Coordinates of N, CA and C and ligand atoms in Angstrom, one line a residue:
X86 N 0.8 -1.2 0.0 CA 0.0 0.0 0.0 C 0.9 1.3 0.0
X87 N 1.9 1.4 1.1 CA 2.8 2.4 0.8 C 3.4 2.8 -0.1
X88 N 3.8 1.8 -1.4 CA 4.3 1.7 -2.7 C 3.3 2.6 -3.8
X89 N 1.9 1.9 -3.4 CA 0.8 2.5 -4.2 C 0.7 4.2 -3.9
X90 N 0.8 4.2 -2.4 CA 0.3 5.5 -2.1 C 1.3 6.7 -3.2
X91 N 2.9 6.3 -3.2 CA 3.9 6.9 -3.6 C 3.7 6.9 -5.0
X92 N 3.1 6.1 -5.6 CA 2.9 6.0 -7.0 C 1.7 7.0 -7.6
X93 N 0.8 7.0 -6.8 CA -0.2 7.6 -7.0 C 0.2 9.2 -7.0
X94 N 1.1 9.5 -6.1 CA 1.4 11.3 -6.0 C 2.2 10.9 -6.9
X95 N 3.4 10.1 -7.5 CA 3.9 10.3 -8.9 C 3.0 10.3 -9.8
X96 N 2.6 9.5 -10.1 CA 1.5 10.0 -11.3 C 1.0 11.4 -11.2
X97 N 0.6 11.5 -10.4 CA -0.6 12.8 -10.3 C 0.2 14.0 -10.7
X98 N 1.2 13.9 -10.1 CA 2.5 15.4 -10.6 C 2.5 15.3 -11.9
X99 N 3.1 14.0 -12.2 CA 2.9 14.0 -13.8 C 1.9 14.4 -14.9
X100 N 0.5 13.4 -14.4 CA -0.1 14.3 -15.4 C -1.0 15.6 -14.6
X101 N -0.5 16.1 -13.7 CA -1.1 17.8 -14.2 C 0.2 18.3 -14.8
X102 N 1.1 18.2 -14.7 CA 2.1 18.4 -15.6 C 1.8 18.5 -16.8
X103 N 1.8 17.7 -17.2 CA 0.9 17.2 -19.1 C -0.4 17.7 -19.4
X104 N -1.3 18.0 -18.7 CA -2.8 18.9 -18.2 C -2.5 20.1 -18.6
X105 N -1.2 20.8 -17.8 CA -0.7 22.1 -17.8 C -0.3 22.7 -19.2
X106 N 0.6 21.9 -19.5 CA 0.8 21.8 -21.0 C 0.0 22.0 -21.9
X107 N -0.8 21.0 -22.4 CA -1.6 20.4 -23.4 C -2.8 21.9 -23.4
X108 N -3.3 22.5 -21.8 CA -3.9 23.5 -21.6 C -3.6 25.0 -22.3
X109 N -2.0 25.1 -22.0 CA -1.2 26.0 -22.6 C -1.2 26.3 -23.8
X110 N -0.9 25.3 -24.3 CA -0.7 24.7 -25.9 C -1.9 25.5 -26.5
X111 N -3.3 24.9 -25.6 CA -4.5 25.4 -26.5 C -5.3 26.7 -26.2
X112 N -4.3 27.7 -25.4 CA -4.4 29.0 -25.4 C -5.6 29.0 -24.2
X113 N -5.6 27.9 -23.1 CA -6.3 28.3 -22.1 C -5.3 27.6 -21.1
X114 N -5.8 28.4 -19.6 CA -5.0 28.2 -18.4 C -5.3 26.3 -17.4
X115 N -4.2 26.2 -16.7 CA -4.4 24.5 -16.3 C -5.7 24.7 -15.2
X116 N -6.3 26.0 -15.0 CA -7.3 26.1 -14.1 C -8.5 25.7 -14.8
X117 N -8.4 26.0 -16.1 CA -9.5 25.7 -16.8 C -10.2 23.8 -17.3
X118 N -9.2 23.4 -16.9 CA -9.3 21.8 -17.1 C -9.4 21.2 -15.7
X119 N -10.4 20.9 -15.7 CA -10.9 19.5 -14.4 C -10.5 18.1 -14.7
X120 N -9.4 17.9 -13.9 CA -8.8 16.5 -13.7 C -9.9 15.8 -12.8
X121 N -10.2 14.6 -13.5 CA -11.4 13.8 -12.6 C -10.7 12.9 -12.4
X122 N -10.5 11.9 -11.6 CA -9.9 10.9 -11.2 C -11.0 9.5 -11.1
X123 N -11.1 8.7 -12.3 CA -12.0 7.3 -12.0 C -12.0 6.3 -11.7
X124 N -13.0 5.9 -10.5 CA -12.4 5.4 -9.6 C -12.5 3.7 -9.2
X125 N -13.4 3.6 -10.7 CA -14.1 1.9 -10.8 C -12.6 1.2 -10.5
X126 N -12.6 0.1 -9.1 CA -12.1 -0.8 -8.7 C -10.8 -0.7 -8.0
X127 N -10.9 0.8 -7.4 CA -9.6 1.0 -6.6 C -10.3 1.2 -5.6
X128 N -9.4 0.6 -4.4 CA -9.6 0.7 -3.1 C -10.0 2.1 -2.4
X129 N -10.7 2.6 -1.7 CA -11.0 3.5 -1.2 C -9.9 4.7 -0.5
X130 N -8.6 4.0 -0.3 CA -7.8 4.8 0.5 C -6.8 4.9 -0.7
X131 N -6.3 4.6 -1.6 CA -5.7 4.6 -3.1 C -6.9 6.4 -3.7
X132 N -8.0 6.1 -3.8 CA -8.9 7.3 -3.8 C -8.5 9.1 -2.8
X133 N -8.9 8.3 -1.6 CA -8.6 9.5 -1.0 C -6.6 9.8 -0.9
X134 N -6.2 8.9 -1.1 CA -4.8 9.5 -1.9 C -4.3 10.9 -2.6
X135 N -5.1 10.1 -3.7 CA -5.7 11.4 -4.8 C -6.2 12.7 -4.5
X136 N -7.1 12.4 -3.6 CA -7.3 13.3 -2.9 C -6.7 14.6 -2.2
X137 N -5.7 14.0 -1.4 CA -4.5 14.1 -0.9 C -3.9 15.0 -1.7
X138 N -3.7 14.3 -3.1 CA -3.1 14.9 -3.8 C -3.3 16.6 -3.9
X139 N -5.0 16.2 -4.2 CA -5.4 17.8 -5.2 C -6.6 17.8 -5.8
X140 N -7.0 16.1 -6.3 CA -8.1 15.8 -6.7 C -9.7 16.2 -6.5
X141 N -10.0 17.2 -7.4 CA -11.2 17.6 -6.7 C -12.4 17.3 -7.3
X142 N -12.6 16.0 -8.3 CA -13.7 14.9 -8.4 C -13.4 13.8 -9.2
X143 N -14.7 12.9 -8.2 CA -14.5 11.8 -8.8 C -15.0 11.4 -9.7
X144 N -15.3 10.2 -10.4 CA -16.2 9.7 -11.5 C -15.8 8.1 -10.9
X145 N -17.6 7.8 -11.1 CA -17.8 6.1 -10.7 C -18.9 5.9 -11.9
X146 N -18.2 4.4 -12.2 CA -19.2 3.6 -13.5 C -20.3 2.7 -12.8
X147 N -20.2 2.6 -11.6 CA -21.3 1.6 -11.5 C -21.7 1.8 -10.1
X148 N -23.3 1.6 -10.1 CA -24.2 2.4 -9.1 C -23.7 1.6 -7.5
X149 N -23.6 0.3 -7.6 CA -23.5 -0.7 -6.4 C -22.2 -0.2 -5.7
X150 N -20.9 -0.3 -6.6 CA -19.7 0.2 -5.9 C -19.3 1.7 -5.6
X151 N -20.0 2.1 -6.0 CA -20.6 3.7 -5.8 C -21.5 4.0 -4.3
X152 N -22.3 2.6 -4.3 CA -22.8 2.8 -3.2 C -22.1 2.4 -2.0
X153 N -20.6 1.1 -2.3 CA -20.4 0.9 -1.0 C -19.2 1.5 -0.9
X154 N -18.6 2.4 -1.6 CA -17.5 3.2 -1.2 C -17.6 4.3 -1.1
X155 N -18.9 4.6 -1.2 CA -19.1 6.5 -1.4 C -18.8 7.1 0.4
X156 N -18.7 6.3 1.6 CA -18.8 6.3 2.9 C -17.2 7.1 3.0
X157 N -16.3 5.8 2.4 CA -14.8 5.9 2.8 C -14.5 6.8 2.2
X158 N -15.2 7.4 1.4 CA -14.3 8.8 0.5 C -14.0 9.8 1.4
X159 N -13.4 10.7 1.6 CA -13.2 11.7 2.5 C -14.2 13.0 1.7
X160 N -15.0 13.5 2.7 CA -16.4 14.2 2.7 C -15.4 15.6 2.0
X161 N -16.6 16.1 1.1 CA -16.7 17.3 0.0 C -16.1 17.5 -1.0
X162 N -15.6 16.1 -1.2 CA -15.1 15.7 -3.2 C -16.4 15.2 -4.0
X163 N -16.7 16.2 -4.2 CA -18.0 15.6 -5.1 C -17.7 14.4 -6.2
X164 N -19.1 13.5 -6.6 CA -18.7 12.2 -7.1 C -19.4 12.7 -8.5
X165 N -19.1 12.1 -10.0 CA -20.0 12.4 -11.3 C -20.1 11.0 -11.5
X166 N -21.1 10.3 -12.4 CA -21.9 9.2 -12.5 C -21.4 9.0 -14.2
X167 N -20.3 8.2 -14.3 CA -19.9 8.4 -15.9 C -20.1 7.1 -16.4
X168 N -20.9 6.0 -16.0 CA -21.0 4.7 -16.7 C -22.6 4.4 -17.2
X169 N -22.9 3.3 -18.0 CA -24.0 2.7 -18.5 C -25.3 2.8 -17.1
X170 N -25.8 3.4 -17.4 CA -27.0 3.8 -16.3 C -28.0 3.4 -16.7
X171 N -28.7 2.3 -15.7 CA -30.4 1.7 -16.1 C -31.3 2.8 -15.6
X172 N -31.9 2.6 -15.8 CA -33.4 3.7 -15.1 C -33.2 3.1 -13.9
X173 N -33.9 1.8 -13.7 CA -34.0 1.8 -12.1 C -33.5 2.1 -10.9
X174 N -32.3 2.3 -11.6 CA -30.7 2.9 -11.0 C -31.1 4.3 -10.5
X175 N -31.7 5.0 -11.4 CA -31.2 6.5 -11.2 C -31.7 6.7 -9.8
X176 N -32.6 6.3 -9.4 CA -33.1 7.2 -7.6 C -31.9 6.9 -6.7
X177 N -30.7 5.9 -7.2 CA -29.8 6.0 -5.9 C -29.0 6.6 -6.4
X178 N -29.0 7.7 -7.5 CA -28.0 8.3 -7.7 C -28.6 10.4 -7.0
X179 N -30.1 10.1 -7.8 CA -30.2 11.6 -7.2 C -30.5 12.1 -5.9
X180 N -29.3 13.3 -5.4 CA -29.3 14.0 -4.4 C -28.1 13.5 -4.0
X181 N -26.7 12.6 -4.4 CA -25.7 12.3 -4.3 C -24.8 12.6 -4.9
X182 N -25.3 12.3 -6.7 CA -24.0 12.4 -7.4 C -24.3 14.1 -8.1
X183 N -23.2 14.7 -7.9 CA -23.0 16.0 -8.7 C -23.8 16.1 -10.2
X184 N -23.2 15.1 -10.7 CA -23.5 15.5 -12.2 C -23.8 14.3 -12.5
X185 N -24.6 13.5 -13.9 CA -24.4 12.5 -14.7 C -24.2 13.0 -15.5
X186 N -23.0 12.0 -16.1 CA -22.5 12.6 -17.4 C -22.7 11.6 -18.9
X187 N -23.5 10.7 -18.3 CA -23.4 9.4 -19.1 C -25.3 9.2 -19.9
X188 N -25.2 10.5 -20.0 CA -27.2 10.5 -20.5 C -27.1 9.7 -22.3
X189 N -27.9 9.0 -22.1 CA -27.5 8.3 -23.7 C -29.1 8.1 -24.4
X190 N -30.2 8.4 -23.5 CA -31.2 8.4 -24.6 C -32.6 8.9 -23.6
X191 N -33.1 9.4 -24.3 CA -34.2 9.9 -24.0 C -35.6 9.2 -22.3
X192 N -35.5 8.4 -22.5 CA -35.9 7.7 -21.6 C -35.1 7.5 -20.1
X193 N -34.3 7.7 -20.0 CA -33.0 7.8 -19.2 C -33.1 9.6 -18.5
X194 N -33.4 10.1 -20.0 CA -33.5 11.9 -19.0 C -34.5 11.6 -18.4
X195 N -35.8 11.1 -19.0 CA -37.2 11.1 -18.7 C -37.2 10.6 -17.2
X196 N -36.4 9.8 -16.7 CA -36.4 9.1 -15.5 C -35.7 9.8 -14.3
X197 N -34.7 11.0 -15.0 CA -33.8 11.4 -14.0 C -34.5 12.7 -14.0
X198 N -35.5 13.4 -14.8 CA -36.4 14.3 -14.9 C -37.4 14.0 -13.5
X199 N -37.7 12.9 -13.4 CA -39.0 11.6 -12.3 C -38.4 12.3 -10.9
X200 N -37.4 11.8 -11.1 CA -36.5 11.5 -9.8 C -36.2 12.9 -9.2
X201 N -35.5 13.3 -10.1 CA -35.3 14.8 -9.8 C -36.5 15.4 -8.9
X202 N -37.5 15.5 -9.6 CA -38.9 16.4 -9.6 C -39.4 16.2 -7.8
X203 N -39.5 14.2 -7.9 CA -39.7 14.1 -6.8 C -39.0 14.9 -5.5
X204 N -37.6 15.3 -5.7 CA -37.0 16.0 -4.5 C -36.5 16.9 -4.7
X205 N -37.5 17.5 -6.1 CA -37.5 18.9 -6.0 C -36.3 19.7 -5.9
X206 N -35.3 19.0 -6.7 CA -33.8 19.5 -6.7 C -33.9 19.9 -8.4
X207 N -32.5 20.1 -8.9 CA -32.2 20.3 -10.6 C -30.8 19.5 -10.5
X208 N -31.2 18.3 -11.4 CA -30.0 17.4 -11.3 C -29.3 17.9 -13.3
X209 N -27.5 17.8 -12.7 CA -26.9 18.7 -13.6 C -26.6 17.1 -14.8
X210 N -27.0 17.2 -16.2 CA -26.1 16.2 -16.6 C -25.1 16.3 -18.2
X211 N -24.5 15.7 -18.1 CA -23.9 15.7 -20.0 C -24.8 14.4 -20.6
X212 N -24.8 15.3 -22.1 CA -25.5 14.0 -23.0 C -24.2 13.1 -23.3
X213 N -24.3 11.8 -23.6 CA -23.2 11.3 -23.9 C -23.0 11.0 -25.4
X214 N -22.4 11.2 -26.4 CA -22.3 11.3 -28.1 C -21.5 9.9 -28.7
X215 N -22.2 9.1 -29.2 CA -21.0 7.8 -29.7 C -20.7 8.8 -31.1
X216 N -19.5 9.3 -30.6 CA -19.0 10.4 -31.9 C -18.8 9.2 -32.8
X217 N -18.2 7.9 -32.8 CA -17.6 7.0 -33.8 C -19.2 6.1 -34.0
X218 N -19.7 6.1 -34.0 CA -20.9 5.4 -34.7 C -21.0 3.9 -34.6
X219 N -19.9 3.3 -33.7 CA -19.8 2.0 -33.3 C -21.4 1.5 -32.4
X220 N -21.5 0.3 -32.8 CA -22.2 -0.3 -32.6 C -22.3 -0.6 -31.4
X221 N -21.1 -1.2 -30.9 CA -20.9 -1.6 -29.6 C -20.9 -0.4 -28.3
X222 N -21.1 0.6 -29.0 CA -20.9 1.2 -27.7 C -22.4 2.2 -27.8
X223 N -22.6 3.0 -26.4 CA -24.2 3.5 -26.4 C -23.5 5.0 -26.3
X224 N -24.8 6.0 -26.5 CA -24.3 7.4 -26.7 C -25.2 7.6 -28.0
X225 N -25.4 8.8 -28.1 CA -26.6 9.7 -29.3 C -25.9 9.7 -30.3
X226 N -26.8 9.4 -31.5 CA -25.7 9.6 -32.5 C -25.6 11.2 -32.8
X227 N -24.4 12.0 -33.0 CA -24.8 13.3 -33.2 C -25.7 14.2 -33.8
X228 N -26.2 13.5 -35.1 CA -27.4 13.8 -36.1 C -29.1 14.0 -34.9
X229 N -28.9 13.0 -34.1 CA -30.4 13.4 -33.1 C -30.1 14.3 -31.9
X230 N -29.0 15.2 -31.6 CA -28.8 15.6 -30.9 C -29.7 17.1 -30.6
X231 N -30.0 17.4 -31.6 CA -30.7 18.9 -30.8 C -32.2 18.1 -30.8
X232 N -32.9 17.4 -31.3 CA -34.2 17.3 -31.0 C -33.9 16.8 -29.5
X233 N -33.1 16.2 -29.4 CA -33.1 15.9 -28.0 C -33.0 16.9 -26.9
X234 N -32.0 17.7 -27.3 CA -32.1 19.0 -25.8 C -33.0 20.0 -26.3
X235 N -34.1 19.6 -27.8 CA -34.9 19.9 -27.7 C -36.2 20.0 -26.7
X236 N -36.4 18.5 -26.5 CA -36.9 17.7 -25.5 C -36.8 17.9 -24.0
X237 N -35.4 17.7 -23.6 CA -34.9 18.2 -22.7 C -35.4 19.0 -21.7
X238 N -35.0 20.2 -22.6 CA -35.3 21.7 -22.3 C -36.9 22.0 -22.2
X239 N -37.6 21.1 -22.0 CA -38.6 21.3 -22.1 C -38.9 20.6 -20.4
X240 N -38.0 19.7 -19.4 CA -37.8 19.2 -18.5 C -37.0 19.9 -17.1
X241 N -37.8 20.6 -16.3 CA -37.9 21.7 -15.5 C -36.7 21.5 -14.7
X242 N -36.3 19.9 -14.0 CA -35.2 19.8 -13.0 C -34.6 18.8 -13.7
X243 N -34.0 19.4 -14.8 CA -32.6 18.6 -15.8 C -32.0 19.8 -16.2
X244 N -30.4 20.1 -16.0 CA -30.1 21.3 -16.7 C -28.7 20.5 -17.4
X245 N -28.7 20.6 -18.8 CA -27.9 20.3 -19.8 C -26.6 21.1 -19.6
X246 N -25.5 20.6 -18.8 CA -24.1 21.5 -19.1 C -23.3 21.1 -19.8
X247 N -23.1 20.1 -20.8 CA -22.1 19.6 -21.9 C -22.4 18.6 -22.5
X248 N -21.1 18.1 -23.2 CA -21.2 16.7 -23.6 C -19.7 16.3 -23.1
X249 N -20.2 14.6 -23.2 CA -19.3 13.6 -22.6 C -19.5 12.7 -24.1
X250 N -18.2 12.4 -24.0 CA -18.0 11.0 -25.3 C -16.7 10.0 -24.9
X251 N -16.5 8.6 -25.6 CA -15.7 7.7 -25.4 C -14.8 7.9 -26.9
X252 N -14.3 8.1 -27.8 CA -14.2 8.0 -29.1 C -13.6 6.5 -29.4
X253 N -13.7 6.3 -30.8 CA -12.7 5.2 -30.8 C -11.6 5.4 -30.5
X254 N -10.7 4.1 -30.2 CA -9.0 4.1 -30.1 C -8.7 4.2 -31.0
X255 N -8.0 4.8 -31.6 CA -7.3 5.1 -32.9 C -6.2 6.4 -32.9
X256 N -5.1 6.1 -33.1 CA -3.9 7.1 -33.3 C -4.3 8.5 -33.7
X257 N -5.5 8.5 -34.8 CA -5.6 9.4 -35.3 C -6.9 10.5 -34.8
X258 N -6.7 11.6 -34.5 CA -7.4 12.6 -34.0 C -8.6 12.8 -34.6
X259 N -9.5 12.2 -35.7 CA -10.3 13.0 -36.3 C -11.8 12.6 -35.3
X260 N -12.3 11.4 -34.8 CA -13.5 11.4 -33.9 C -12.7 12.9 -32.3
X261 N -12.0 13.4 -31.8 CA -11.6 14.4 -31.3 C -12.0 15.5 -32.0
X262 N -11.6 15.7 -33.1 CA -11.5 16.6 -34.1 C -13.2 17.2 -34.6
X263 N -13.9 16.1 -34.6 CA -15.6 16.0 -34.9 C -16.1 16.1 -33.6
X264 N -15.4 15.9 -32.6 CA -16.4 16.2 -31.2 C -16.4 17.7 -30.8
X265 N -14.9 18.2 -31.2 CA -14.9 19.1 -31.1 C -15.8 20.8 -31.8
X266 N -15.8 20.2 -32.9 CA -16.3 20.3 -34.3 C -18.4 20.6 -33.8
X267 N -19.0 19.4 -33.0 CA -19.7 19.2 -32.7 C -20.4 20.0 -31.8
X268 N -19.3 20.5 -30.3 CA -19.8 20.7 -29.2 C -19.8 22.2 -29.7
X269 N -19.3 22.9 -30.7 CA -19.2 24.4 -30.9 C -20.6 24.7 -31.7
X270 N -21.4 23.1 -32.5 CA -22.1 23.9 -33.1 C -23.1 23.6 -32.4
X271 N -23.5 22.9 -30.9 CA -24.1 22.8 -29.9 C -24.5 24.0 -29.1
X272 N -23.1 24.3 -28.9 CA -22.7 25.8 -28.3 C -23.6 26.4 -28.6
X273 N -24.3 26.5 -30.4 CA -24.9 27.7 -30.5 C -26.6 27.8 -30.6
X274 N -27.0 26.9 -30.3 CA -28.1 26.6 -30.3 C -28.7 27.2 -28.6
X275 N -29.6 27.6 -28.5 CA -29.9 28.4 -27.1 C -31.5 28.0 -27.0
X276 N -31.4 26.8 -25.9 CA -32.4 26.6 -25.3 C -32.5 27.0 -23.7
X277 N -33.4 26.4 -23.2 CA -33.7 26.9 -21.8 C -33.0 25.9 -21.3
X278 N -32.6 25.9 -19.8 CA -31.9 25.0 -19.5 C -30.6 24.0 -20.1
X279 N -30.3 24.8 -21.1 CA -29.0 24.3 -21.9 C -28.2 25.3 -22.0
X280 N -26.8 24.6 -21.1 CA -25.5 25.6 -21.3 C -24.3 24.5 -21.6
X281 N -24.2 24.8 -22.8 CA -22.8 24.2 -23.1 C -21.4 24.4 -22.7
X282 N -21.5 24.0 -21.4 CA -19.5 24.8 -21.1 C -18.6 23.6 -20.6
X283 N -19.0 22.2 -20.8 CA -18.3 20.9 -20.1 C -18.1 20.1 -21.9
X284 N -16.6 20.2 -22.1 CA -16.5 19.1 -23.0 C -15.8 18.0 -22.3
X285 N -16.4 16.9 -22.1 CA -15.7 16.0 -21.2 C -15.1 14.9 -22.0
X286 N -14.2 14.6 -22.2 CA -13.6 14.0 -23.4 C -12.0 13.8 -23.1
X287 N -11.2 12.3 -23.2 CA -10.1 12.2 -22.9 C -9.8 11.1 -21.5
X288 N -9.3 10.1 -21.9 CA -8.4 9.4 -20.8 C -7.1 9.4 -20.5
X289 N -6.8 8.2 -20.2 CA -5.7 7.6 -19.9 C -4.4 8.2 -20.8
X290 N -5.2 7.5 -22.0 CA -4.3 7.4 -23.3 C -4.6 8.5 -24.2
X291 N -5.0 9.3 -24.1 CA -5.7 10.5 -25.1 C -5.9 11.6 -24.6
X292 N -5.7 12.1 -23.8 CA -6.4 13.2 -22.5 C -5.8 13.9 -23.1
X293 N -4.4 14.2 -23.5 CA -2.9 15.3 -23.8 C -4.1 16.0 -25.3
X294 N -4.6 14.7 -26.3 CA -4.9 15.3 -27.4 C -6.1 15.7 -27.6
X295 N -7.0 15.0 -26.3 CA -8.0 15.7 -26.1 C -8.6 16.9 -25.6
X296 N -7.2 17.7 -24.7 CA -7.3 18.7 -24.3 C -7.0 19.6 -25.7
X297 N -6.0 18.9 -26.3 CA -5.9 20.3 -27.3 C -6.6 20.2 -28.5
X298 N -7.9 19.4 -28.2 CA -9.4 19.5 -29.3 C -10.4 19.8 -27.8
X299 N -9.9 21.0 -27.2 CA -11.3 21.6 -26.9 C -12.0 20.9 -25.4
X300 N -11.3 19.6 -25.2 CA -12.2 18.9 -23.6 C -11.3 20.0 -23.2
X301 N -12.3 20.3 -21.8 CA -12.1 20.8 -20.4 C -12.3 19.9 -19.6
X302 N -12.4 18.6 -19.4 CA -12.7 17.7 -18.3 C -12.4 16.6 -18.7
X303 N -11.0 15.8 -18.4 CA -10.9 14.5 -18.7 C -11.0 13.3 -17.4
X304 N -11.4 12.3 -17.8 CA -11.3 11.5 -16.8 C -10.4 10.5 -16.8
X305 N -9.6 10.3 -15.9 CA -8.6 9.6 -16.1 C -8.5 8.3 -14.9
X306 N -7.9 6.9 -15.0 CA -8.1 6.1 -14.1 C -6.9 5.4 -14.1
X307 N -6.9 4.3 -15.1 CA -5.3 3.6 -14.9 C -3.3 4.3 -14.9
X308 N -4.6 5.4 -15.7 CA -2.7 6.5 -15.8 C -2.1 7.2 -14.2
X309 N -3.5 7.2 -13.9 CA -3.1 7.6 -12.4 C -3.3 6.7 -11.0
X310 N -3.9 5.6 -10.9 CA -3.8 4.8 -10.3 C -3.6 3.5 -10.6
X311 N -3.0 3.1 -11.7 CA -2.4 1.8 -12.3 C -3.0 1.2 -12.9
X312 N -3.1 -0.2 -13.7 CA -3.6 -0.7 -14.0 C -5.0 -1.2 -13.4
X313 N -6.0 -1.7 -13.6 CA -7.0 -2.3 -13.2 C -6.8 -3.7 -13.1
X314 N -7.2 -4.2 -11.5 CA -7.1 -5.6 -11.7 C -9.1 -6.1 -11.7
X315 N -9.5 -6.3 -11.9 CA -11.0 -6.9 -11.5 C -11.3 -8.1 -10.9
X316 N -12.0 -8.0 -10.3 CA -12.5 -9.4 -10.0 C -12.9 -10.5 -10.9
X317 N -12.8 -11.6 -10.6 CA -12.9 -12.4 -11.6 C -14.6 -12.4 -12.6
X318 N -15.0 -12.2 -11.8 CA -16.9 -12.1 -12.5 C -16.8 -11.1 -13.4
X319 N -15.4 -10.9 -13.7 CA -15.8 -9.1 -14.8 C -14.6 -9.6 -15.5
X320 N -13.9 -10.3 -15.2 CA -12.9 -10.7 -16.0 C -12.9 -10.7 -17.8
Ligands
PLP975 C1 -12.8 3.6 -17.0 C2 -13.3 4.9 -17.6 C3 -12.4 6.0 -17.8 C4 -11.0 5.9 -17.4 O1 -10.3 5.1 -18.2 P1 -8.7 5.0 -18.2 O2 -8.3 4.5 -19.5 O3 -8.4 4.0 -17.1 O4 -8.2 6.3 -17.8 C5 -13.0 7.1 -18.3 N1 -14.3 7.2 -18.7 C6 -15.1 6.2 -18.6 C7 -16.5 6.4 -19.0 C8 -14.7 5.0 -18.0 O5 -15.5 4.0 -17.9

């Protein structure tokens, strides 16, 4: 554990380091980029580490281990909700999690619209965009995107502050390049309850070129707390 703890503040120097950069580069300051730290399958004190570090949010992919580590976190790091979310799911998320950033289809707002309403809060979220059109993976295709914060916007305790995407892996920048491309002509569309100012976009392996296509928010997990080991049922 001591080994880990040490590894974890090396990484972390490193990439705000590269954060700092990449920020520079694209003619905005390292204050303007939110390092999220994700935290599917690391121990709770490896987390508050991070913490330690500088870290000032988290992101969890799944609602269950969300639920039984959200205790051990050290209190006032807000948590964002960035994985495959069922409806049934959503009531243990509202009044907890900051933001969802993982909205992928209309029935999904509709639910966190439900939930919301019931407690009478305004839950903050990103739509999520399968910029690469893959099959395999979930997110709006960008073509149905304004009827959607069409829709939306029409939903009293949901307020739209960006988009989130996964792109494909590929060396080449151009799904980065189209999201970027995307979230400006989002930008200009002006509904109620829609503010476009969160491009969340960028990991591990891409964060550096994601920042300099425009994310302000990357989320990052194995680069700064190591590899993932899983348990075998996820293997
Ligand atoms: C796991 C995950 C990340 C972080 O991935 P790394 O490659 O480990 O940095 C980011 N976003 C989402 C939605 C994830 O599920």
């Amino acid at each position: 554990m001591e080994n880990n703890l040490r590894q974890v503040q090396e990484n972390y120097a490193k990439i705000q380091e590269n954060i700092a950069q990449a920020a520079l580069l694209s003619g905005r300051t390292p204050e303007e980029i939110t390092f999220m730290a994700v935290t599917k399958t690391v121990p709770p004190e490896l987390v508050n580490c991070a913490i330690d570090c500088g870290i000032r949010l988290l992101g969890e992919n799944r609602v269950q281990e969300y639920q039984s580590k959200k205790d051990a976190y050290r209190s006032g790091v807000p948590v964002d909700f960035i994985g495959t979310l069922q409806t049934n799911k959503v009531k243990y998320l509202i009044g907890n999690i900051r933001m969802i950033q993982s909205v992928n289809k209309f029935s999904l707002a509709q639910e966190i619209e439900r939930c919301a309403g019931k407690q009478n809060l305004i839950q903050k979220i990103l739509l999520e965009v399968n910029i690469g059109g893959e099959d395999s993976k979930s997110g709006i295709p960008p073509e149905q995107l304004p009827t959607l914060l069409e829709q939306i916007s029409e939903m009293p305790h949901l307020q739209v502050c960006g988009l989130m995407t996964i792109p494909p892996p590929t060396q080449d920048t151009r799904f980065l390049e189209a999201m970027q491309e995307l979230f400006l002509r989002m930008k200009e569309l002006h509904f109620p309850n829609v503010e476009m100012n969160i491009l969340s976009m960028g990991m591990s392996d891409d964060y550096v070129q994601a920042i300099q296509h425009g994310a302000n928010l990357v989320r990052i997990g194995s680069a700064l707390f190591g590899a993932r080991t899983y348990p075998l049922s996820h293997a």
